[in-house]
Coordinates of N, CA and C and ligand atoms in Angstrom, one line a residue:
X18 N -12.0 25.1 12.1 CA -10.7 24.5 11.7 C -10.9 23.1 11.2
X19 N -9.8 22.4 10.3 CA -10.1 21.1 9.8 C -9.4 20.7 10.5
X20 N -10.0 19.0 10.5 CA -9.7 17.9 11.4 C -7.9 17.6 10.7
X21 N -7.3 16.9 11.3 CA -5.9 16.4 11.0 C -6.3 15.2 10.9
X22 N -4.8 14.9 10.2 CA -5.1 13.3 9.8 C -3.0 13.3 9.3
X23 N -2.4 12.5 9.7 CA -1.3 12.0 9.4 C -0.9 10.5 8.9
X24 N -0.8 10.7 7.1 CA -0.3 9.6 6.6 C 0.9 9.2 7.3
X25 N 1.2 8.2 8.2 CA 2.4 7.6 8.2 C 3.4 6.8 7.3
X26 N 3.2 7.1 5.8 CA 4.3 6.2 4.8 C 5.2 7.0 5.0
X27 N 6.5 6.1 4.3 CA 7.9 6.9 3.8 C 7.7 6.8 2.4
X28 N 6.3 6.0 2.1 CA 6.5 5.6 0.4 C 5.8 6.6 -0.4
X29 N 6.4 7.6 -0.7 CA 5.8 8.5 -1.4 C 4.7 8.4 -2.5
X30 N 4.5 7.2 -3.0 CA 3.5 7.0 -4.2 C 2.6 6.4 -3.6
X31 N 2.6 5.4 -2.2 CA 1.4 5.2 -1.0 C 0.5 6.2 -0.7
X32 N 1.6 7.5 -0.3 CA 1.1 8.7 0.0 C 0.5 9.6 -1.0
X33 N 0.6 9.5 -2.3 CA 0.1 10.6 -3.4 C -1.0 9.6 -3.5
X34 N -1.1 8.2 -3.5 CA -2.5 7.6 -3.5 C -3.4 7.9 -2.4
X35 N -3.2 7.8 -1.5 CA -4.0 7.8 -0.1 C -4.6 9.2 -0.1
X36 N -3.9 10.5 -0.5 CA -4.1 12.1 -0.2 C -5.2 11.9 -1.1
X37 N -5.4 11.4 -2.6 CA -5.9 11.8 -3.9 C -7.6 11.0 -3.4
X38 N -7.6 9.9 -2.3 CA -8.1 8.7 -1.9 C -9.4 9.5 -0.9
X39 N -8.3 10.3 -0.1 CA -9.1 11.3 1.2 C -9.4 12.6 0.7
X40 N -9.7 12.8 -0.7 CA -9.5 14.6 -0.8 C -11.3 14.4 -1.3
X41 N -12.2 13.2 -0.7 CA -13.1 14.0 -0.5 C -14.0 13.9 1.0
X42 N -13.0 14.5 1.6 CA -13.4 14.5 3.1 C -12.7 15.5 3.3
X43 N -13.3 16.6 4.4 CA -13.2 18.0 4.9 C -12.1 17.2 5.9
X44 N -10.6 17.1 5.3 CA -10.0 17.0 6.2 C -8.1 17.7 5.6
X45 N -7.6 18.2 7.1 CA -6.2 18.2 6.5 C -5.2 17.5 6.6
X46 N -4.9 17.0 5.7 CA -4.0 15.4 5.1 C -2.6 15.8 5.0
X47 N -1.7 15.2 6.2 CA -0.3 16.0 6.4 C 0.2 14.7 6.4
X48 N 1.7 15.0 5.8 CA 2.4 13.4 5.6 C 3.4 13.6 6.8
X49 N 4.0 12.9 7.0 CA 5.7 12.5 8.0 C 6.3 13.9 7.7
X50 N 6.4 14.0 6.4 CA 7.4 14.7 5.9 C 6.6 16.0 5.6
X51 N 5.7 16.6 6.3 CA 5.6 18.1 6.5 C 6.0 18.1 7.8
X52 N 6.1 17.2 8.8 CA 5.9 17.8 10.6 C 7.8 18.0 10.7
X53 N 8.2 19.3 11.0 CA 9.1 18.9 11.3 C 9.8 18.6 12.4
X54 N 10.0 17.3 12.4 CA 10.5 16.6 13.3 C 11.4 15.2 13.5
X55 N 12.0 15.0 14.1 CA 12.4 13.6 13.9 C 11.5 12.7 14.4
X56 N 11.2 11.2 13.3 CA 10.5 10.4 13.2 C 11.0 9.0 13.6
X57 N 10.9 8.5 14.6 CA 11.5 6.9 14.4 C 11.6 6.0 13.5
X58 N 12.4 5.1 13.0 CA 11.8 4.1 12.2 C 11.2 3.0 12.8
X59 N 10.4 2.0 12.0 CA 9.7 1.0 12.7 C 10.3 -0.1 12.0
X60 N 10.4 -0.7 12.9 CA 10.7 -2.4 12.3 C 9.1 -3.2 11.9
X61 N 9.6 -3.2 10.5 CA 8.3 -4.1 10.3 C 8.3 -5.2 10.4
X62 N 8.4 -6.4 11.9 CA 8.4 -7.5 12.0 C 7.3 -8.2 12.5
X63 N 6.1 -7.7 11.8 CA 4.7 -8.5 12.3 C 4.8 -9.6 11.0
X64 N 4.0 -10.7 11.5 CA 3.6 -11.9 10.2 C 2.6 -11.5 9.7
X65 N 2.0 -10.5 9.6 CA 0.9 -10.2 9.2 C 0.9 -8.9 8.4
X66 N 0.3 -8.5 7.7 CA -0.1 -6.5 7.1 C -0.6 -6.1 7.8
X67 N -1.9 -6.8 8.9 CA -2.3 -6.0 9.7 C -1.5 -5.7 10.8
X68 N -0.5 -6.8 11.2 CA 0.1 -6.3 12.2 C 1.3 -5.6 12.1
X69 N 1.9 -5.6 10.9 CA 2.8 -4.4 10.3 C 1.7 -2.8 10.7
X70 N 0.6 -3.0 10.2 CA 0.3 -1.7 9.7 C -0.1 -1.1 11.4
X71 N -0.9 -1.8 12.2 CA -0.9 -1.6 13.3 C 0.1 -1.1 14.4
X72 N 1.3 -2.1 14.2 CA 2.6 -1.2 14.7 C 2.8 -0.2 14.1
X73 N 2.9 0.3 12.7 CA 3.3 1.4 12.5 C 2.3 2.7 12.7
X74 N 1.1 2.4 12.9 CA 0.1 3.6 13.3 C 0.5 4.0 14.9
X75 N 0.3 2.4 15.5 CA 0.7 2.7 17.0 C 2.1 3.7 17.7
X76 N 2.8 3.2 16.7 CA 4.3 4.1 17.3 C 4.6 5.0 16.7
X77 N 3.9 5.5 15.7 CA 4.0 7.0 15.0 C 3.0 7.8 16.0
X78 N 1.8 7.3 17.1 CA 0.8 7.9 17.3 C 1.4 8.4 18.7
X79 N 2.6 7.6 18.8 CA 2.9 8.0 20.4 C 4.0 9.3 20.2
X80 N 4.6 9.5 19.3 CA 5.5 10.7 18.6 C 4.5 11.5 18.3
X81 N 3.3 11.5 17.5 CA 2.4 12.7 16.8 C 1.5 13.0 17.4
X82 N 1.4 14.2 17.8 CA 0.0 14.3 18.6 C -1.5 14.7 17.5
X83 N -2.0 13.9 17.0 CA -2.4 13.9 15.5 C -2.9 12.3 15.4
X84 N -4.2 11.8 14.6 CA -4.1 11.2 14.3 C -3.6 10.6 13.3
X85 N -3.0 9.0 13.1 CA -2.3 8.6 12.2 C -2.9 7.6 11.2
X86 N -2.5 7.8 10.2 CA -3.3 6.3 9.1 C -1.6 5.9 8.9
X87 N -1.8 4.7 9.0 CA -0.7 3.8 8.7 C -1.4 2.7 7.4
X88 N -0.2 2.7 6.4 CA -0.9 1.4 5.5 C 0.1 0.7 5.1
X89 N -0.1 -0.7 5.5 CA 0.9 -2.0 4.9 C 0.1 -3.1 4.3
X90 N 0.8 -2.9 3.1 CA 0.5 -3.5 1.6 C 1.4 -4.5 0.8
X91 N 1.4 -5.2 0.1 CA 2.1 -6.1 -0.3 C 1.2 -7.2 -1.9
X92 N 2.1 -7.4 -2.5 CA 1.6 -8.4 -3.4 C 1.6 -10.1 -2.7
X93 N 0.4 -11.1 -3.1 CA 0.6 -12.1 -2.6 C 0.7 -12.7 -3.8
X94 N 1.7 -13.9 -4.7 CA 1.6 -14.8 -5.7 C 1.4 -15.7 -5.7
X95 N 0.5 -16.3 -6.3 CA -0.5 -17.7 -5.8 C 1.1 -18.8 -6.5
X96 N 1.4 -18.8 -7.2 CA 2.6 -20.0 -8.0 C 3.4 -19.9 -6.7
X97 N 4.1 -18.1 -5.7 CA 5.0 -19.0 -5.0 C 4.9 -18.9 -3.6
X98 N 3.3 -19.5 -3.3 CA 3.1 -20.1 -1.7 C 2.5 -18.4 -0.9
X99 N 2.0 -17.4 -1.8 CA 1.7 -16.1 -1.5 C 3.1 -15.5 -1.3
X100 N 4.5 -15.4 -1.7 CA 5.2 -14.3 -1.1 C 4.7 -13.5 -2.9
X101 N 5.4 -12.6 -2.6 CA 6.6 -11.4 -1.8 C 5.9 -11.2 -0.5
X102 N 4.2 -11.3 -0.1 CA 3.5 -10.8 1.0 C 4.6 -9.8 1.6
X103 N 4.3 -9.9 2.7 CA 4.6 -8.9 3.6 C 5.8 -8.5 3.6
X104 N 6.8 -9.3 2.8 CA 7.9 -8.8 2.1 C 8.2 -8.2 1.0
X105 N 7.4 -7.7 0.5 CA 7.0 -7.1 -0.9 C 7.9 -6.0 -1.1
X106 N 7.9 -5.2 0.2 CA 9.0 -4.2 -0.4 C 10.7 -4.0 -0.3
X107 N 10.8 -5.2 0.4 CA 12.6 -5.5 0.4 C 12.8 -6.9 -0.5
X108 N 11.8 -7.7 -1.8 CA 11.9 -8.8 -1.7 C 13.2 -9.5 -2.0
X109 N 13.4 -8.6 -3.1 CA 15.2 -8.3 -3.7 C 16.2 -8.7 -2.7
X110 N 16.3 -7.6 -2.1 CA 17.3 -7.2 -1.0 C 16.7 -6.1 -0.2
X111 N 16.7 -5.6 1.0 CA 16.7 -4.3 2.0 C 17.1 -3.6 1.0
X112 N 16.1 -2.2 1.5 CA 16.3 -1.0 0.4 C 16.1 -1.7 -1.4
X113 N 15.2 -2.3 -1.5 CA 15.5 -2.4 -2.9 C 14.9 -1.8 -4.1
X114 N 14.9 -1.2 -4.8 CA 14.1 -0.3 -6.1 C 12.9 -1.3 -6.5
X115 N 12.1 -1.0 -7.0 CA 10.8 -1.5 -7.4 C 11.2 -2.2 -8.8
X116 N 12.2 -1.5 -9.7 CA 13.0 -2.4 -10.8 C 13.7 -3.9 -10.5
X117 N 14.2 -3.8 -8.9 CA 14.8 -4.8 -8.6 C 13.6 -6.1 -8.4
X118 N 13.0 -5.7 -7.8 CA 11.5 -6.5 -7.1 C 10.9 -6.9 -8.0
X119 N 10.7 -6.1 -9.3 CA 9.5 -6.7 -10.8 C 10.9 -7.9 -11.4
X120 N 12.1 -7.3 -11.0 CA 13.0 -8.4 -12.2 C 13.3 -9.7 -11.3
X121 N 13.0 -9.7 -10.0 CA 13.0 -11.0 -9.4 C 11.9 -11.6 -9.0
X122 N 11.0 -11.0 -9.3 CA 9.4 -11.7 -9.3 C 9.3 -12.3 -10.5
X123 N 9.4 -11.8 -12.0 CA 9.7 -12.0 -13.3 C 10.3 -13.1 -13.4
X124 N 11.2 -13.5 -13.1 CA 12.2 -14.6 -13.2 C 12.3 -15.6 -12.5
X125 N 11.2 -15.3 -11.2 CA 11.0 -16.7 -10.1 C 9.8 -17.0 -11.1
X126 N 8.8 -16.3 -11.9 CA 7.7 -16.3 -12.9 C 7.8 -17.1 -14.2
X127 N 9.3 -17.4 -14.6 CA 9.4 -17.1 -15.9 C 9.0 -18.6 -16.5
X128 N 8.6 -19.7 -15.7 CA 8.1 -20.8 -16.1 C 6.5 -21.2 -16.1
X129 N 6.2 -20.3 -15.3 CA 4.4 -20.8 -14.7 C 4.0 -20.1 -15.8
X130 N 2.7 -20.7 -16.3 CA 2.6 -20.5 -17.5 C 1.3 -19.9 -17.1
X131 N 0.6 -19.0 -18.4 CA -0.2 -18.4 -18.3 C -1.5 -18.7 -17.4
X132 N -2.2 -19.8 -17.2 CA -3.4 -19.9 -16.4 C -3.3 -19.7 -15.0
X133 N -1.9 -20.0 -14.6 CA -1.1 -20.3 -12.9 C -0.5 -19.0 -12.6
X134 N -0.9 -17.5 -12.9 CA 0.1 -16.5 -12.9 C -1.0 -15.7 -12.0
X135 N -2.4 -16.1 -11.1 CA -3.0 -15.3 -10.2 C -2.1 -14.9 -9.2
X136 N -2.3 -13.8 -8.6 CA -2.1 -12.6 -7.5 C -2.8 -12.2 -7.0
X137 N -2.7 -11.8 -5.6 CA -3.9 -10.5 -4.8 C -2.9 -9.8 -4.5
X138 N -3.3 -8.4 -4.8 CA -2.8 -6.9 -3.8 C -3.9 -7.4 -3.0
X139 N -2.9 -6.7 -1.5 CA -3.5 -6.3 0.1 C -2.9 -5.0 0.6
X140 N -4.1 -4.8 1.0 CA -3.9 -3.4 2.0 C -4.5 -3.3 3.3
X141 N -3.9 -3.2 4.6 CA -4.5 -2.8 5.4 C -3.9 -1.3 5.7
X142 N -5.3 -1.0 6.4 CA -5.0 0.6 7.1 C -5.5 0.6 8.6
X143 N -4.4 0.9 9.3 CA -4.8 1.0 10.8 C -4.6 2.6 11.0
X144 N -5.5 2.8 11.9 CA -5.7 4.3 12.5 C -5.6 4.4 13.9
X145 N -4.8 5.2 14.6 CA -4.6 5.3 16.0 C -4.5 6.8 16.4
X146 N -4.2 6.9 17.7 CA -4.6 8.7 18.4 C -3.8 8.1 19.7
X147 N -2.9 8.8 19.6 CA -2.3 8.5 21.3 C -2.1 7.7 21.7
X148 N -1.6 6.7 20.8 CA -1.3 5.0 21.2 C -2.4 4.2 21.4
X149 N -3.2 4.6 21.0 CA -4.5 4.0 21.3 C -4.9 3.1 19.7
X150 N -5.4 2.3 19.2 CA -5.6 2.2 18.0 C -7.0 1.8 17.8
X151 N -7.7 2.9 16.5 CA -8.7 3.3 16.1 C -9.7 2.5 15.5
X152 N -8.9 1.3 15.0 CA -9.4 0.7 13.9 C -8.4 0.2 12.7
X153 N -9.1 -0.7 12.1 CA -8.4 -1.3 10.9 C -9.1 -1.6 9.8
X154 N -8.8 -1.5 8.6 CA -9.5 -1.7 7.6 C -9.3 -2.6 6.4
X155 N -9.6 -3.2 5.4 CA -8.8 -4.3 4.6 C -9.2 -4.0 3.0
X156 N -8.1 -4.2 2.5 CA -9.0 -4.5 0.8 C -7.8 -5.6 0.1
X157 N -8.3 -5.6 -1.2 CA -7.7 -6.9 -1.6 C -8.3 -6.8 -3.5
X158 N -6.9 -6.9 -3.9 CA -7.3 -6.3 -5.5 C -7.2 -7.7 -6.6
X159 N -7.8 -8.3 -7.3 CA -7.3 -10.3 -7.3 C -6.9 -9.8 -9.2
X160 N -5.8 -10.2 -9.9 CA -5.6 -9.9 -10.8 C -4.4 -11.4 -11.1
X161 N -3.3 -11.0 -12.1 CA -2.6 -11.9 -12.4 C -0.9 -11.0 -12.9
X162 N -0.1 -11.8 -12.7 CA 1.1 -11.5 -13.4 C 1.5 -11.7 -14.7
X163 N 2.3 -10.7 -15.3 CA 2.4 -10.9 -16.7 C 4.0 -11.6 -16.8
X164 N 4.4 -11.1 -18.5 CA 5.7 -11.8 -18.8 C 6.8 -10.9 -18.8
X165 N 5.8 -9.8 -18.7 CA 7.3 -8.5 -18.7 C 6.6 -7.1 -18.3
X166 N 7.7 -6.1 -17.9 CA 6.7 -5.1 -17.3 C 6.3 -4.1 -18.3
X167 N 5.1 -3.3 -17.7 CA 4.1 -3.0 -18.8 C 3.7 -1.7 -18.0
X168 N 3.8 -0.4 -19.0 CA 3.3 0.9 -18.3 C 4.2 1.3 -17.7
X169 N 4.2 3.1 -17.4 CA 4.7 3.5 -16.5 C 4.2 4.4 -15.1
X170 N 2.9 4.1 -15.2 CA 2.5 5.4 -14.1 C 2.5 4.3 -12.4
X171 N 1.9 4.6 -11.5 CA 1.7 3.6 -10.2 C 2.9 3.7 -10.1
X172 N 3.5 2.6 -9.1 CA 4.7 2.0 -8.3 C 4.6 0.9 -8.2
X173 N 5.9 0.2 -7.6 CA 5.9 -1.0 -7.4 C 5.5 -2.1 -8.6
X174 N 4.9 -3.0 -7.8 CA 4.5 -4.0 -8.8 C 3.5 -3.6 -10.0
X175 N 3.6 -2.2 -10.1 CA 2.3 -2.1 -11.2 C 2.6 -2.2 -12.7
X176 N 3.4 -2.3 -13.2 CA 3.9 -2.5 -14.0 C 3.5 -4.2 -14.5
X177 N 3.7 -5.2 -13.7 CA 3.5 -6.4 -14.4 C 2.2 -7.1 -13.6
X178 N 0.9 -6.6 -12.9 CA -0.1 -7.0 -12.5 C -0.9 -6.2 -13.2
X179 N -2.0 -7.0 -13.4 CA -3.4 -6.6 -14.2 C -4.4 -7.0 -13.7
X180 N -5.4 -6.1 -13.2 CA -6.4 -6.8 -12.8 C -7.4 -7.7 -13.2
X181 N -7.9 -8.4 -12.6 CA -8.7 -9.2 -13.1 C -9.9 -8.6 -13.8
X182 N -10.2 -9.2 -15.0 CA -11.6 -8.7 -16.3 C -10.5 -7.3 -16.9
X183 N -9.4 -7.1 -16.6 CA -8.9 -6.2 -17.7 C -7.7 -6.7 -18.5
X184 N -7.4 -6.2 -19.2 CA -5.9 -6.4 -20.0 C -4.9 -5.6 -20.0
X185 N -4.8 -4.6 -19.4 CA -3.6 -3.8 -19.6 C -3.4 -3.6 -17.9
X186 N -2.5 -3.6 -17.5 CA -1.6 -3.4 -16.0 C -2.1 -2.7 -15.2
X187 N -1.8 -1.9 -13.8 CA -2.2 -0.5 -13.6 C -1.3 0.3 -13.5
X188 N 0.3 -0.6 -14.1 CA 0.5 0.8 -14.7 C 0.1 1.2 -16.4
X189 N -0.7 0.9 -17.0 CA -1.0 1.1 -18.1 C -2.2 2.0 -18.1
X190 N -2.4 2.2 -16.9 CA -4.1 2.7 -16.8 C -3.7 4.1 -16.1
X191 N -4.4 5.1 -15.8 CA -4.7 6.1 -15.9 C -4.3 6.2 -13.9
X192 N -3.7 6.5 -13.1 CA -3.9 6.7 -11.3 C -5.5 6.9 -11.2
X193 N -6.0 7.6 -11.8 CA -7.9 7.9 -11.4 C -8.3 6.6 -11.2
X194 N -7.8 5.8 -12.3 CA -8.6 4.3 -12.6 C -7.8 3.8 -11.6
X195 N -6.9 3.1 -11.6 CA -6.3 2.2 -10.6 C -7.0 2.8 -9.2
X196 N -6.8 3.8 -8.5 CA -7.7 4.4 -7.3 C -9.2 4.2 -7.5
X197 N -9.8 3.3 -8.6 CA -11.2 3.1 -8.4 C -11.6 1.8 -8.1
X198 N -10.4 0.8 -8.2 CA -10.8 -0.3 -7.8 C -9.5 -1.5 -7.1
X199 N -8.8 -0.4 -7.1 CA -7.5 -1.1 -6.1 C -7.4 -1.6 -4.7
X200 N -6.8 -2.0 -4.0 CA -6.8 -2.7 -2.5 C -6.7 -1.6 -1.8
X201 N -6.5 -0.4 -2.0 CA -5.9 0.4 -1.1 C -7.1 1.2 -1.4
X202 N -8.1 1.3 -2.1 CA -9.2 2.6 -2.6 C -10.5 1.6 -2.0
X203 N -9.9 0.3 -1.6 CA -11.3 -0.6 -0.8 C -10.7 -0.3 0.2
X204 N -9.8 -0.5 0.9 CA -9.5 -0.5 2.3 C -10.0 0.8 3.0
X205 N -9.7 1.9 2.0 CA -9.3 3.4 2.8 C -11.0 3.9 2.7
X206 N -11.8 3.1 1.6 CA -13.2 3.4 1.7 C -14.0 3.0 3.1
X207 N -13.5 1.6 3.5 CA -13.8 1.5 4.6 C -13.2 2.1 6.3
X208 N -11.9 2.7 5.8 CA -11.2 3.7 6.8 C -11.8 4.9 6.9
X209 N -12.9 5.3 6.0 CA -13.3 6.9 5.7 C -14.2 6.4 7.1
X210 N -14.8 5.0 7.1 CA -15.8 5.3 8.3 C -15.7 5.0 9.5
X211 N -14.3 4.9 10.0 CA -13.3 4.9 11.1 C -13.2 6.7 11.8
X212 N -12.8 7.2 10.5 CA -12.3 8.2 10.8 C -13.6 9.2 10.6
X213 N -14.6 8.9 10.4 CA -15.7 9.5 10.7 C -16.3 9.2 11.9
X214 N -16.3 8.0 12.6 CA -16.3 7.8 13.7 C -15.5 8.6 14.9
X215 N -14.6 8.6 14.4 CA -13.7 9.2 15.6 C -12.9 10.7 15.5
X216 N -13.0 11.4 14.1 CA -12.6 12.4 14.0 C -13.2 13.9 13.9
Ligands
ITT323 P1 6.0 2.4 4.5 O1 6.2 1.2 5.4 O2 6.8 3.6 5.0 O3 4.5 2.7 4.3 P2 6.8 0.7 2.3 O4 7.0 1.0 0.8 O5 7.9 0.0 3.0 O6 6.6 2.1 3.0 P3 5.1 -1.5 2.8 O7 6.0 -2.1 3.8 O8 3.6 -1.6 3.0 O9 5.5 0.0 2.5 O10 5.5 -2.3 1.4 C1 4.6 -2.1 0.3 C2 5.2 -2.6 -0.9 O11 4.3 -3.5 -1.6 C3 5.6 -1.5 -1.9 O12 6.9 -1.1 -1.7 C4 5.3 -2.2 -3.2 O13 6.5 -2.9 -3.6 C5 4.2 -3.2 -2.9 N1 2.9 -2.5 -3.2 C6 1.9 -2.2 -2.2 N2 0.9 -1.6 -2.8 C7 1.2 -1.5 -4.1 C8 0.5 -1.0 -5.2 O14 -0.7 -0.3 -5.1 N3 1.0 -1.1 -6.4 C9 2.2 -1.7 -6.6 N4 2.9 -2.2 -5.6 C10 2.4 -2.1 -4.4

């Protein structure tokens, strides 16, 4: 029988990344939303992604009897002092659309001129079993912001980030390619040897 493994996102495009990320490991990759069950929510109030991500592995692990990958990710913008960071996905407002988030990052943007427009994507991934936690892992993608959004495939900020030594966004690029050299395809490379460790 194959080993388990439980994505804990709600973010569904986290989750089609991360499955596409693990599908080459003899494993079976169950999200929140196959178990049926009620799930808690977590408050993400760590100052950190690792300690966002670590709470949310931890308290999903004490509900699942399963191991859990938790991942908390965020854009950092060098022009404004690193946010959205770990606010990345309400930067707008609570609950906000990824349309809302690119048009107020855009607009806090709309003066820094081209050489001053660097960025890092971050990802951490924590892994836990029973309240216990497994391990953590990190990646970090260094690119820049553009002037308007660009592409439609990815989420979130992908639309107006491009990685560094390319020219077109990731959302302009292909999901195979963005998964070859994204924060979250470094992090989860080094999570493969977590969960080889322990699974
Ligand atoms: P979960 O906590 O349930 O996993 P979430 O979307 O709230 O879902 P985070 O707190 O980690 O997850 O916030 C991540 C946000 O950072 C996400 O909503 C995007 O706005 C941004 N982000 C992270 N990785 C990204 C990526 O690969 N491409 C574009 N934007 C990304």
């Amino acid at each position: 029988m194959k080993k388990k493994i439980v994505i804990s996102t709600t973010n569904r495009n986290k989750k089609r990344e991360i499955e596409k990320l693990l599908n080459d490991m003899d494993l079976e990759v169950l999200a929140l939303s196959d178990l049926k069950m009620h799930i808690p929510h977590v408050i993400e109030d760590g100052k950190t992604f690792r300690q966002n991500a670590i709470k949310k592995a931890l308290t999903f692990s004490r509900y699942i009897n399963e191991t859990i990958l938790a991942d908390d990710s965020g854009l950092m913008v060098e022009a404004l002092g690193g946010k959205p960071g770990i606010r990345s996905s309400r930067f707008a407002r609570a609950k906000a659309t990824d349309k809302e988030n690119n048009a107020k990052l855009l607009q806090l943007m709309k003066n820094v001129p081209h050489g001053k427009r660097q960025a890092t994507f971050a990802c951490v991934i924590a892994i836990a079993k029973n309240g216990a936690l497994l391990g953590t892992s990190e990646g970090l993608c260094r690119g820049t912001i553009g002037f308007e959004l660009k592409g439609k495939s990815g989420f979130g900020y992908d639309p107006i980030f491009t990685p560094k030594g390319y020219k077109h966004t990731f959302a302009e690029f292909k999901p195979s390619f963005k998964n070859r050299i994204s924060h979250r395809a470094e992090a989860l490379k080094k999570a493969k040897l977590i969960i080889q460790k322990y699974l």
